[in-house]
Coordinates of C-alpha atoms in Angstrom, one line a residue:
Chain X
X27 CA 0.0 0.0 0.0
X28 CA 1.3 3.5 -0.9
X29 CA 0.4 6.8 0.7
X30 CA -0.6 9.3 -1.9
X31 CA -1.4 12.2 0.5
X32 CA -2.1 12.9 4.1
X33 CA -3.6 16.2 5.2
X34 CA -4.5 17.3 8.7
X35 CA -8.2 18.0 8.8
X36 CA -10.5 18.7 11.7
X37 CA -7.9 17.5 14.2
X38 CA -7.5 14.2 12.4
X39 CA -5.9 13.1 9.1
X40 CA -7.5 12.8 5.7
X41 CA -5.3 10.2 3.9
X42 CA -5.4 8.9 0.3
X43 CA -3.8 5.5 -0.4
X44 CA -3.3 3.2 -3.3
X45 CA -2.9 -0.6 -3.3
X46 CA -2.8 -3.5 -5.8
X47 CA -6.2 -5.2 -5.6
X48 CA -6.5 -9.0 -6.2
X49 CA -10.3 -8.5 -6.7
X50 CA -10.0 -6.1 -9.6
X51 CA -6.6 -6.9 -10.8
X52 CA -5.7 -3.2 -10.8
X53 CA -4.4 -0.7 -8.4
X54 CA -7.2 0.8 -6.4
X55 CA -7.2 4.2 -4.6
X56 CA -9.3 5.0 -1.5
X57 CA -9.6 7.9 1.0
X58 CA -9.6 7.4 4.7
X59 CA -10.4 10.0 7.3
X60 CA -9.1 9.1 10.8
X61 CA -10.3 11.4 13.7
X62 CA -7.9 12.4 16.4
X63 CA -9.2 9.6 18.6
X64 CA -7.5 7.1 16.3
X65 CA -4.1 8.1 17.7
X66 CA -5.2 6.3 21.0
X67 CA -6.9 3.2 19.7
X68 CA -9.4 1.8 17.2
X69 CA -12.4 3.9 16.2
X70 CA -15.8 3.0 14.6
X71 CA -16.0 3.4 10.8
X72 CA -18.6 4.8 8.4
X73 CA -18.3 3.6 4.8
X74 CA -19.3 6.2 2.1
X75 CA -20.0 4.7 -1.4
X76 CA -20.0 7.2 -4.2
X77 CA -22.2 7.6 -7.3
X78 CA -21.7 7.5 -11.0
X79 CA -18.6 9.2 -12.4
X80 CA -17.1 9.7 -8.9
X81 CA -13.7 8.6 -7.7
X82 CA -12.7 8.3 -4.0
X83 CA -12.2 12.0 -4.1
X84 CA -15.7 13.6 -4.7
X85 CA -17.2 13.0 -1.2
X86 CA -13.9 13.5 0.4
X87 CA -13.6 17.1 -0.8
X88 CA -17.3 18.1 -1.2
X89 CA -19.5 16.4 1.4
X90 CA -18.1 18.1 4.5
X91 CA -18.4 14.8 6.3
X92 CA -15.1 15.0 8.1
X93 CA -16.4 17.8 10.3
X94 CA -19.1 15.6 11.8
X95 CA -17.0 12.4 11.8
X96 CA -14.4 14.3 13.9
X97 CA -17.0 15.5 16.3
X98 CA -18.2 11.9 16.7
X99 CA -14.8 10.2 16.7
X100 CA -15.6 8.1 13.7
X101 CA -13.5 7.2 10.7
X102 CA -14.7 7.6 7.1
X103 CA -13.8 5.3 4.2
X104 CA -14.2 6.6 0.6
X105 CA -13.6 3.8 -1.9
X106 CA -13.4 4.3 -5.6
X107 CA -16.5 3.4 -7.7
X108 CA -14.7 1.1 -10.2
X109 CA -11.3 -0.3 -11.4
X110 CA -9.6 2.2 -13.7
X111 CA -6.7 2.3 -16.1
X112 CA -5.7 1.9 -19.7
X113 CA -6.0 -1.8 -19.8
X114 CA -9.4 -1.8 -18.1
X115 CA -12.6 -2.1 -20.1
X116 CA -14.7 1.0 -20.5
X117 CA -17.6 2.5 -22.3
X118 CA -18.2 6.0 -23.8
X119 CA -21.3 6.4 -21.7
X120 CA -20.8 8.0 -18.2
X121 CA -23.0 5.3 -16.6
X122 CA -21.2 2.2 -17.7
X123 CA -17.6 1.0 -17.2
X124 CA -15.0 3.1 -15.4
X125 CA -16.7 5.2 -12.7
X126 CA -19.8 3.1 -12.8
X127 CA -19.0 -0.3 -11.2
X128 CA -22.5 -0.5 -9.6
X129 CA -21.1 -2.5 -6.6
X130 CA -21.5 -5.9 -8.4
X131 CA -19.2 -8.7 -9.5
X132 CA -19.4 -8.8 -13.3
X133 CA -19.7 -12.2 -14.9
X134 CA -19.8 -11.0 -18.5
X135 CA -17.1 -10.1 -21.0
X136 CA -15.3 -7.7 -21.2
X137 CA -16.2 -6.6 -17.7
X138 CA -15.6 -9.8 -15.7
X139 CA -11.9 -9.5 -15.7
X140 CA -11.7 -6.3 -13.5
X141 CA -15.2 -5.2 -12.4
X142 CA -15.4 -7.1 -9.1
X143 CA -16.5 -4.2 -7.0
X144 CA -18.8 -6.2 -4.7
X145 CA -15.9 -8.4 -3.6
X146 CA -13.6 -5.4 -3.4
X147 CA -15.8 -3.3 -1.2
X148 CA -17.2 -6.1 1.0
X149 CA -14.1 -8.3 1.4
X150 CA -10.8 -7.1 0.1
X151 CA -10.9 -3.5 1.2
X152 CA -12.3 -4.2 4.7
X153 CA -9.6 -6.9 5.3
X154 CA -6.9 -4.4 4.2
X155 CA -8.3 -1.6 6.3
X156 CA -8.8 -3.6 9.5
X157 CA -5.2 -4.9 9.2
X158 CA -3.6 -1.6 8.5
X159 CA -5.5 1.1 10.4
X160 CA -6.9 1.5 13.9
X161 CA -10.5 0.7 13.0
X162 CA -13.1 -1.3 14.9
X163 CA -14.3 -4.2 12.8
X164 CA -17.2 -4.6 15.2
X165 CA -18.4 -1.0 14.8
X166 CA -19.2 -0.4 11.1
X167 CA -22.0 1.6 9.4
X168 CA -22.5 2.4 5.7
X169 CA -23.9 5.2 3.6
X170 CA -23.7 6.4 0.0
X171 CA -25.1 8.7 -2.7
X172 CA -27.1 7.7 -5.8
X173 CA -25.3 4.5 -7.2
X174 CA -23.4 4.5 -3.9
X175 CA -26.7 4.6 -2.0
X176 CA -27.7 1.5 -4.0
X177 CA -24.4 -0.1 -3.0
X178 CA -24.8 0.8 0.7
X179 CA -28.4 -0.5 0.9
X180 CA -27.7 -3.8 -1.0
X181 CA -24.5 -4.5 1.0
X182 CA -26.1 -3.7 4.3
X183 CA -29.0 -6.0 3.7
X184 CA -26.7 -8.8 2.4
X185 CA -24.4 -8.9 5.4
X186 CA -26.8 -9.1 8.4
X187 CA -25.0 -8.1 11.6
X188 CA -22.1 -6.4 9.9
X189 CA -23.4 -2.8 9.9
X190 CA -25.0 -1.1 12.9
X191 CA -27.0 1.2 10.6
X192 CA -27.4 2.1 6.9
X193 CA -28.3 5.4 5.2
X194 CA -28.4 6.8 1.7
X195 CA -28.6 10.1 -0.2
X196 CA -30.9 9.8 -3.2
X197 CA -30.2 6.1 -3.7
X198 CA -31.0 4.1 -6.9
X199 CA -33.8 2.2 -5.1
X200 CA -35.0 -0.3 -7.7
X201 CA -32.3 -0.8 -10.4
X202 CA -34.0 -3.8 -11.9
X203 CA -36.8 -1.5 -13.0
X204 CA -34.7 1.6 -13.9
X205 CA -32.5 2.5 -16.8
X206 CA -29.9 3.1 -14.0
X207 CA -29.7 -0.6 -13.4
X208 CA -31.2 -2.6 -16.3
X209 CA -28.5 -1.4 -18.7
X210 CA -25.6 -2.0 -16.3
X211 CA -26.9 -5.4 -14.9
X212 CA -27.4 -6.6 -18.5
X213 CA -23.8 -5.6 -19.3
X214 CA -22.2 -6.8 -16.1
X215 CA -24.4 -9.8 -15.0
X216 CA -26.1 -10.9 -18.3
X217 CA -29.7 -11.0 -19.3
X218 CA -30.9 -13.6 -16.8
X219 CA -32.9 -11.2 -14.5
X220 CA -33.1 -13.7 -11.7
X221 CA -29.4 -13.0 -11.1
X222 CA -30.1 -9.3 -10.6
X223 CA -32.4 -9.5 -7.6
X224 CA -29.6 -9.7 -5.0
X225 CA -28.6 -6.2 -6.2
X226 CA -31.9 -4.5 -5.9
X227 CA -32.7 -2.7 -2.6
X228 CA -36.4 -2.9 -3.0
X229 CA -36.3 -6.6 -3.7
X230 CA -33.9 -7.2 -0.7
X231 CA -36.1 -5.1 1.5
X232 CA -39.2 -7.2 0.6
X233 CA -37.3 -10.4 1.2
X234 CA -35.0 -9.7 4.1
X235 CA -35.1 -6.1 5.4
X236 CA -32.3 -4.6 7.5
X237 CA -31.7 -5.5 11.2
X238 CA -31.0 -1.9 12.3
X239 CA -32.0 1.7 11.7
X240 CA -32.3 3.1 8.2
X241 CA -32.3 6.7 7.0
X242 CA -33.0 7.8 3.4
X243 CA -32.9 11.4 2.2
X244 CA -34.2 12.3 -1.2
X245 CA -34.6 15.8 -2.8
X246 CA -37.9 16.6 -4.4
X247 CA -36.2 18.6 -7.2
X248 CA -33.8 15.8 -8.0
X249 CA -33.3 15.7 -11.8
X250 CA -33.0 11.9 -11.7
X251 CA -36.1 11.1 -9.6
X252 CA -37.6 8.9 -12.3
X253 CA -34.5 6.8 -12.4
X254 CA -34.1 6.5 -8.6
X255 CA -37.6 5.2 -7.8
X256 CA -37.7 6.1 -4.0
X257 CA -41.4 5.3 -4.1
X258 CA -40.6 1.6 -4.6
X259 CA -38.3 1.4 -1.6
X260 CA -40.5 3.5 0.6
X261 CA -43.4 1.1 -0.2
X262 CA -41.3 -1.9 0.5
X263 CA -40.1 -0.5 3.8
X264 CA -43.5 0.4 5.1
X265 CA -45.0 -2.9 3.9
X266 CA -42.3 -4.8 5.8
X267 CA -42.7 -2.5 8.8
X268 CA -39.0 -1.9 8.5
X269 CA -37.7 0.5 11.2
X270 CA -36.5 3.6 9.3
X271 CA -37.0 7.1 8.1
X272 CA -37.5 8.3 4.5
X273 CA -37.3 12.1 4.1
X274 CA -38.4 13.9 1.0
X275 CA -36.4 17.2 1.1
X276 CA -38.3 20.0 -0.5
X277 CA -36.4 21.8 -3.3
X278 CA -33.1 19.8 -3.1
X279 CA -31.6 18.3 -6.2
X280 CA -29.1 15.4 -6.8
X281 CA -25.9 17.5 -6.2
X282 CA -23.4 17.6 -3.4
X283 CA -25.1 20.7 -2.2
X284 CA -27.9 18.3 -1.3
X285 CA -25.5 15.7 0.2
X286 CA -23.5 18.2 2.3
X287 CA -26.7 19.8 3.6
X288 CA -27.8 16.6 5.3
X289 CA -24.4 15.0 6.0
X290 CA -24.5 16.1 9.6
X291 CA -27.8 14.3 10.2
X292 CA -26.4 11.1 8.6
X293 CA -23.2 11.0 10.5
X294 CA -25.0 11.7 13.8
X295 CA -27.5 9.0 12.9
X296 CA -24.8 6.5 12.4
X297 CA -22.8 7.6 15.5
X298 CA -25.9 7.0 17.6
X299 CA -26.3 3.5 16.2
X300 CA -22.6 2.7 16.5
X301 CA -22.6 3.7 20.2
X302 CA -25.2 1.0 20.6
Chain U
X16 CA -26.5 38.7 -16.0
X17 CA -27.1 35.0 -16.7
X18 CA -28.0 32.3 -14.2
X19 CA -25.6 29.3 -14.7
X20 CA -27.0 27.2 -11.9
X21 CA -29.0 27.4 -8.6
X22 CA -29.0 24.6 -6.1
X23 CA -30.8 24.4 -2.8
X24 CA -28.2 24.2 -0.1
X25 CA -28.6 24.3 3.7
X26 CA -32.0 25.8 3.4
X27 CA -30.8 28.6 1.1
X28 CA -29.7 28.8 -2.6
X29 CA -26.2 28.4 -4.0
X30 CA -26.2 30.2 -7.3
X31 CA -23.6 30.7 -10.0
X32 CA -24.0 33.7 -12.4
X33 CA -22.1 35.2 -15.3
X34 CA -22.1 38.8 -16.5
X35 CA -20.2 41.0 -18.9
X36 CA -17.7 43.0 -17.0
X37 CA -16.7 46.5 -17.9
X38 CA -13.7 46.3 -15.6
X39 CA -12.1 43.3 -17.2
X40 CA -13.7 43.5 -20.7
X41 CA -14.7 39.8 -20.4
X42 CA -17.6 37.8 -19.0
X43 CA -17.0 37.1 -15.3
X44 CA -18.6 34.3 -13.3
X45 CA -19.2 34.3 -9.6
X46 CA -20.9 32.2 -6.9
X47 CA -23.4 33.6 -4.5
X48 CA -24.9 31.7 -1.5
X49 CA -28.1 33.3 -0.2
X50 CA -29.4 31.9 3.2
X51 CA -33.1 31.3 3.7
X52 CA -33.4 34.7 5.5
X53 CA -32.7 36.4 2.1
X54 CA -36.3 35.5 1.1
X55 CA -37.6 38.0 3.6
X56 CA -35.1 40.9 3.2
X57 CA -31.5 41.9 2.8
X58 CA -28.8 39.9 4.6
X59 CA -25.2 40.7 5.6
X60 CA -22.6 39.5 3.2
X61 CA -19.2 37.8 3.6
X62 CA -16.8 38.0 0.6
X63 CA -14.5 35.1 0.0
X64 CA -11.5 35.7 -2.3
X65 CA -9.8 32.6 -3.6
X66 CA -6.2 31.7 -4.2
X67 CA -3.9 30.9 -7.1
X68 CA -5.4 28.6 -9.8
X69 CA -8.9 28.9 -8.3
X70 CA -12.1 29.9 -10.0
X71 CA -15.3 30.9 -8.3
X72 CA -15.9 27.2 -7.7
X73 CA -13.2 25.9 -5.4
X74 CA -14.4 27.4 -2.1
X75 CA -18.0 27.1 -3.1
X76 CA -17.7 23.3 -3.3
X77 CA -14.8 22.5 -0.9
X78 CA -14.8 25.0 2.1
X79 CA -18.1 24.0 3.7
X80 CA -18.8 27.6 4.3
X81 CA -22.5 27.5 3.4
X82 CA -23.3 25.4 6.5
X83 CA -22.1 28.2 8.8
X84 CA -23.4 31.0 6.7
X85 CA -26.8 29.5 6.8
X86 CA -26.6 29.1 10.5
X87 CA -25.7 32.8 10.8
X88 CA -28.1 34.1 8.1
X89 CA -25.2 35.5 6.1
X90 CA -24.7 35.5 2.3
X91 CA -21.4 34.4 0.7
X92 CA -19.8 35.8 -2.5
X93 CA -17.2 33.8 -4.4
X94 CA -15.7 35.9 -7.2
X95 CA -13.4 34.4 -9.8
X96 CA -9.6 35.2 -9.4
X97 CA -9.0 36.7 -12.8
X98 CA -10.5 37.3 -16.3
X99 CA -10.5 34.2 -18.5
X100 CA -10.9 33.2 -22.1
X101 CA -9.1 32.7 -25.4
X102 CA -8.5 36.3 -26.1
X103 CA -7.2 37.0 -22.6
X104 CA -3.4 37.2 -21.9
X105 CA -2.0 34.3 -20.1
X106 CA 1.3 32.6 -19.0
X107 CA 2.3 29.0 -18.8
X108 CA 3.1 29.4 -15.1
X109 CA 0.3 28.6 -12.6
X110 CA 1.0 31.8 -10.7
X111 CA 0.7 34.4 -13.4
X112 CA -2.1 35.3 -15.7
X113 CA -5.4 33.5 -15.7
X114 CA -6.2 32.2 -12.2
X115 CA -3.7 34.6 -10.7
X116 CA -5.1 38.1 -10.9
X117 CA -3.6 39.0 -7.5
X118 CA -6.4 41.6 -6.9
X119 CA -4.6 44.5 -8.6
X120 CA -5.3 46.7 -11.6
X121 CA -2.6 45.8 -14.2
X122 CA -0.9 48.8 -15.9
X123 CA 1.6 46.8 -18.0
X124 CA 1.1 45.1 -21.4
X125 CA -0.2 42.5 -22.1
X126 CA -2.1 42.4 -18.8
X127 CA -3.6 45.9 -18.5
X128 CA -6.3 45.2 -21.1
X129 CA -8.2 42.7 -18.9
X130 CA -6.5 42.2 -15.5
X131 CA -8.4 44.9 -13.5
X132 CA -9.3 42.7 -10.6
X133 CA -9.1 45.4 -8.0
X134 CA -11.7 47.5 -9.7
X135 CA -13.8 44.4 -10.4
X136 CA -13.9 43.1 -6.8
X137 CA -14.1 46.5 -5.1
X138 CA -16.4 48.4 -7.4
X139 CA -18.1 46.6 -10.3
X140 CA -19.1 43.4 -8.6
X141 CA -20.4 45.1 -5.4
X142 CA -22.5 47.5 -7.4
X143 CA -23.9 44.6 -9.4
X144 CA -24.6 42.5 -6.3
X145 CA -26.2 45.2 -4.3
X146 CA -28.5 46.1 -7.2
X147 CA -29.5 42.6 -8.0
X148 CA -29.7 40.7 -4.8
X149 CA -31.0 41.2 -1.2
X150 CA -27.7 42.1 0.4
X151 CA -27.0 44.7 3.0
X152 CA -24.4 47.1 1.6
X153 CA -23.8 48.4 5.2
X154 CA -23.0 44.9 6.5
X155 CA -20.0 43.5 4.7
X156 CA -17.1 41.4 5.9
X157 CA -14.2 39.9 3.9
X158 CA -12.0 36.8 4.0
X159 CA -9.8 34.8 1.6
X160 CA -7.2 32.0 1.2
X161 CA -3.6 32.5 0.1
X162 CA -3.6 35.0 -2.8
X163 CA -7.2 35.6 -1.7
X164 CA -6.1 36.3 1.8
X165 CA -3.8 38.9 0.4
X166 CA -6.7 40.3 -1.5
X167 CA -9.0 40.4 1.5
X168 CA -6.4 42.1 3.8
X169 CA -5.3 44.7 1.3
X170 CA -8.9 45.5 0.3
X171 CA -10.1 45.7 3.9
X172 CA -7.3 48.1 4.8
X173 CA -7.9 50.2 1.7
X174 CA -11.6 50.9 2.3
X175 CA -11.9 52.0 5.9
X176 CA -15.4 51.6 7.2
X177 CA -16.6 49.3 4.4
X178 CA -15.9 46.0 6.2
X179 CA -16.9 45.2 9.7
X180 CA -14.2 42.5 10.0
X181 CA -11.4 40.9 8.0
X182 CA -9.9 37.4 8.2
X183 CA -7.6 35.2 6.1
X184 CA -6.5 31.6 5.7
X185 CA -2.8 31.3 5.0
X186 CA -2.6 34.7 3.3
X187 CA 0.3 36.0 1.3
X188 CA 1.3 38.6 3.9
X189 CA 4.2 40.4 2.4
X190 CA 4.1 40.0 -1.4
X191 CA 6.7 42.8 -2.0
X192 CA 9.3 40.5 -0.4
X193 CA 8.1 37.2 -1.7
X194 CA 8.3 35.3 -5.0
X195 CA 4.5 35.2 -4.7
X196 CA 4.3 39.0 -5.3
X197 CA 7.5 40.3 -6.8
X198 CA 7.0 38.3 -9.9
X199 CA 3.4 39.2 -10.4
X200 CA 3.7 42.9 -9.4
X201 CA 6.6 43.3 -11.8
X202 CA 4.5 41.8 -14.6
X203 CA 1.2 43.6 -13.7
X204 CA 2.4 46.9 -12.1
X205 CA 5.9 47.3 -13.5
X206 CA 9.3 47.5 -11.9
X207 CA 8.7 50.7 -9.8
X208 CA 8.4 49.1 -6.4
X209 CA 6.9 52.3 -4.8
X210 CA 3.7 51.4 -6.8
X211 CA 3.5 48.0 -5.1
X212 CA 3.2 49.2 -1.5
X213 CA -0.6 49.6 -1.6
X214 CA -0.9 45.9 -2.3
X215 CA 1.2 44.6 0.5
X216 CA -0.7 43.8 3.8
X217 CA 2.3 44.2 6.0
X218 CA 3.0 47.6 4.6
X219 CA -0.6 48.6 4.9
X220 CA -0.7 47.3 8.4
X221 CA 2.3 49.4 9.4
X222 CA 0.9 52.5 7.7
X223 CA -2.9 52.3 8.3
X224 CA -4.0 49.1 10.2
X225 CA -7.6 48.0 10.1
X226 CA -10.5 49.6 12.0
X227 CA -12.1 46.3 13.2
X228 CA -11.3 42.8 14.3
X229 CA -8.9 40.6 12.4
X230 CA -8.4 36.9 12.4
X231 CA -5.5 35.0 10.6
X232 CA -5.1 31.3 10.5
X233 CA -1.9 29.7 9.3
X234 CA -1.0 26.0 9.2
X235 CA 2.5 25.2 10.6
X236 CA 3.0 22.4 8.0
X237 CA 2.0 24.7 5.1
X238 CA 4.3 23.8 2.2
X239 CA 4.4 27.5 1.1
X240 CA 5.2 29.1 4.5
X241 CA 8.4 30.8 3.1
X242 CA 6.3 32.5 0.4
X243 CA 3.5 33.6 2.7
X244 CA 5.7 35.3 5.4
X245 CA 3.1 35.4 8.2
X246 CA 5.9 36.5 10.6
X247 CA 6.0 39.9 8.8
X248 CA 2.3 40.6 9.2
X249 CA 2.3 39.3 12.8
X250 CA 5.1 41.6 13.7
X251 CA 3.4 44.6 12.0
X252 CA 0.1 43.8 13.8
X253 CA 1.7 43.6 17.2
X254 CA 3.9 46.6 16.6
X255 CA 0.9 48.6 15.7
X256 CA -1.2 47.2 18.6
X257 CA -3.8 46.2 16.0
X258 CA -6.7 44.3 17.5
X259 CA -6.6 40.8 16.1
X260 CA -5.7 37.2 16.4
X261 CA -3.0 35.2 14.6
X262 CA -3.3 31.5 15.1
X263 CA -0.6 29.1 14.0
X264 CA -2.4 25.8 13.5
X265 CA -0.2 22.8 14.3
X266 CA 0.2 20.3 11.5
X267 CA -2.1 21.9 9.0
X268 CA -1.0 22.5 5.4
X269 CA -2.2 24.9 2.6
X270 CA -5.1 22.8 1.4
X271 CA -8.9 23.1 1.6
X272 CA -8.7 20.5 4.3
X273 CA -7.1 23.3 6.4
X274 CA -9.6 25.9 5.2
X275 CA -12.7 23.8 5.8
X276 CA -11.4 22.9 9.3
X277 CA -11.4 26.5 10.4
X278 CA -14.2 27.9 8.3
X279 CA -16.8 27.7 11.1
X280 CA -14.6 29.9 13.3
X281 CA -14.2 32.5 10.5
X282 CA -17.8 32.7 9.6
X283 CA -18.8 32.9 13.3
X284 CA -16.1 35.6 13.8
X285 CA -17.5 37.7 11.0
X286 CA -21.1 37.1 12.1
X287 CA -20.3 38.5 15.5
X288 CA -18.7 41.6 13.9
X289 CA -21.6 42.1 11.5
X290 CA -24.1 42.0 14.3
X291 CA -22.0 44.8 15.7

């Protein structure tokens, strides 16, 4: 693992690191914020999964999350959203290929070789982080934005007991019925739709739910509302009697101005769950 | 004036606007954050001047300032740092030409034609803003980062009574004795150094001081400390018995991770002065 940068930030350290990944077969870069408390022992950790086109950097510089994580003594992990590089498959569309891993393990050519983001985010990166940094493996929470909200929700429901809480900003809620999902699942997973269900939050909610608190924020002026389908997840949550909060935020759009506005609430929400 | 974008943000609106500028002879773009209170009347305004290489956008997306401005009911203005465009003079160095206006009126070719950032920021843009938006002309404060800290300090001391307070993050404190200053002043203002003095905070502090509170934050691990010369301004401030605070922040560097860490303090500092 190589240190790309370390900057003091809200009394802690915002680091950026690169490492060779067995899952993706490429070098992968991630951001990690460690609060001051990490100097004296392991701290809880909040995963932040980013959306389409993002790298590890977007939320790290735009969301303002470090302020609230520092206040709560919580670490933040910012993984990249896909493998990258010249030898890695790509597409000219912004919503397929590099920057659009969709948090799945691709089985179809040409994607299967490198696009193993599910394994990367749920297995390889956690193992590396808990070995290398003072992070409590028993105190994890997860959040994300848009495609990353989809990732956070599907991962949280697929690993019962791993995450104390899950939240999402404008998540893709029902990718199997959205152009943000059908296109990518066809490319990465093939046309057999039964194999998609494990990557659809609404489906997972109906089937399993989440054994902890949930928080969803969605702007009412989001330019991608039709693709996100929050109504599907909200219906599934209420039908299941899932404990959780869905907030429709009047006038907010899909941007980081929306994410940063509600970041304090999300970090505080997770901190409360992590304190148990 | 043209609206480029408006995003809801912390209960207010983060806008970006473009207008033809008589001062620079180009179109100029700026960011303006209006807190919710602006829907019901004029609000105080905090100017934020950016550093080398920045546009109106950097602080707008990275500093986290809107959170604190919203809490205090204060507007934020984010001007660009220079004129831009194909017909505008430039230099291959990052610290001269476009993105490096240094908040002066250039008198030398080829810069004089467009590089009139002093007039733009102190006359033209204020006139436009106070005409078009609900901003209190009698309740202004000013801050900035690096080259923008230099701009904030020199402008504040040059217009007694205009600003209730001034602050700066890692400002260029003595440009007439720094390579961040001598090079640019030579290019923009010519080699007669007597014409530079009005654009040197340390000189202005010795000569005039500032009729209000001052706050300076400087990271001790700033990679540009030798160019910033905070010791010169700190000495001038103490010699003059200027009311103010200079804080050397242990371990912080020159980045927006530093700026965002202390932004809350700066906005609160200005809010207190603006409430007067």
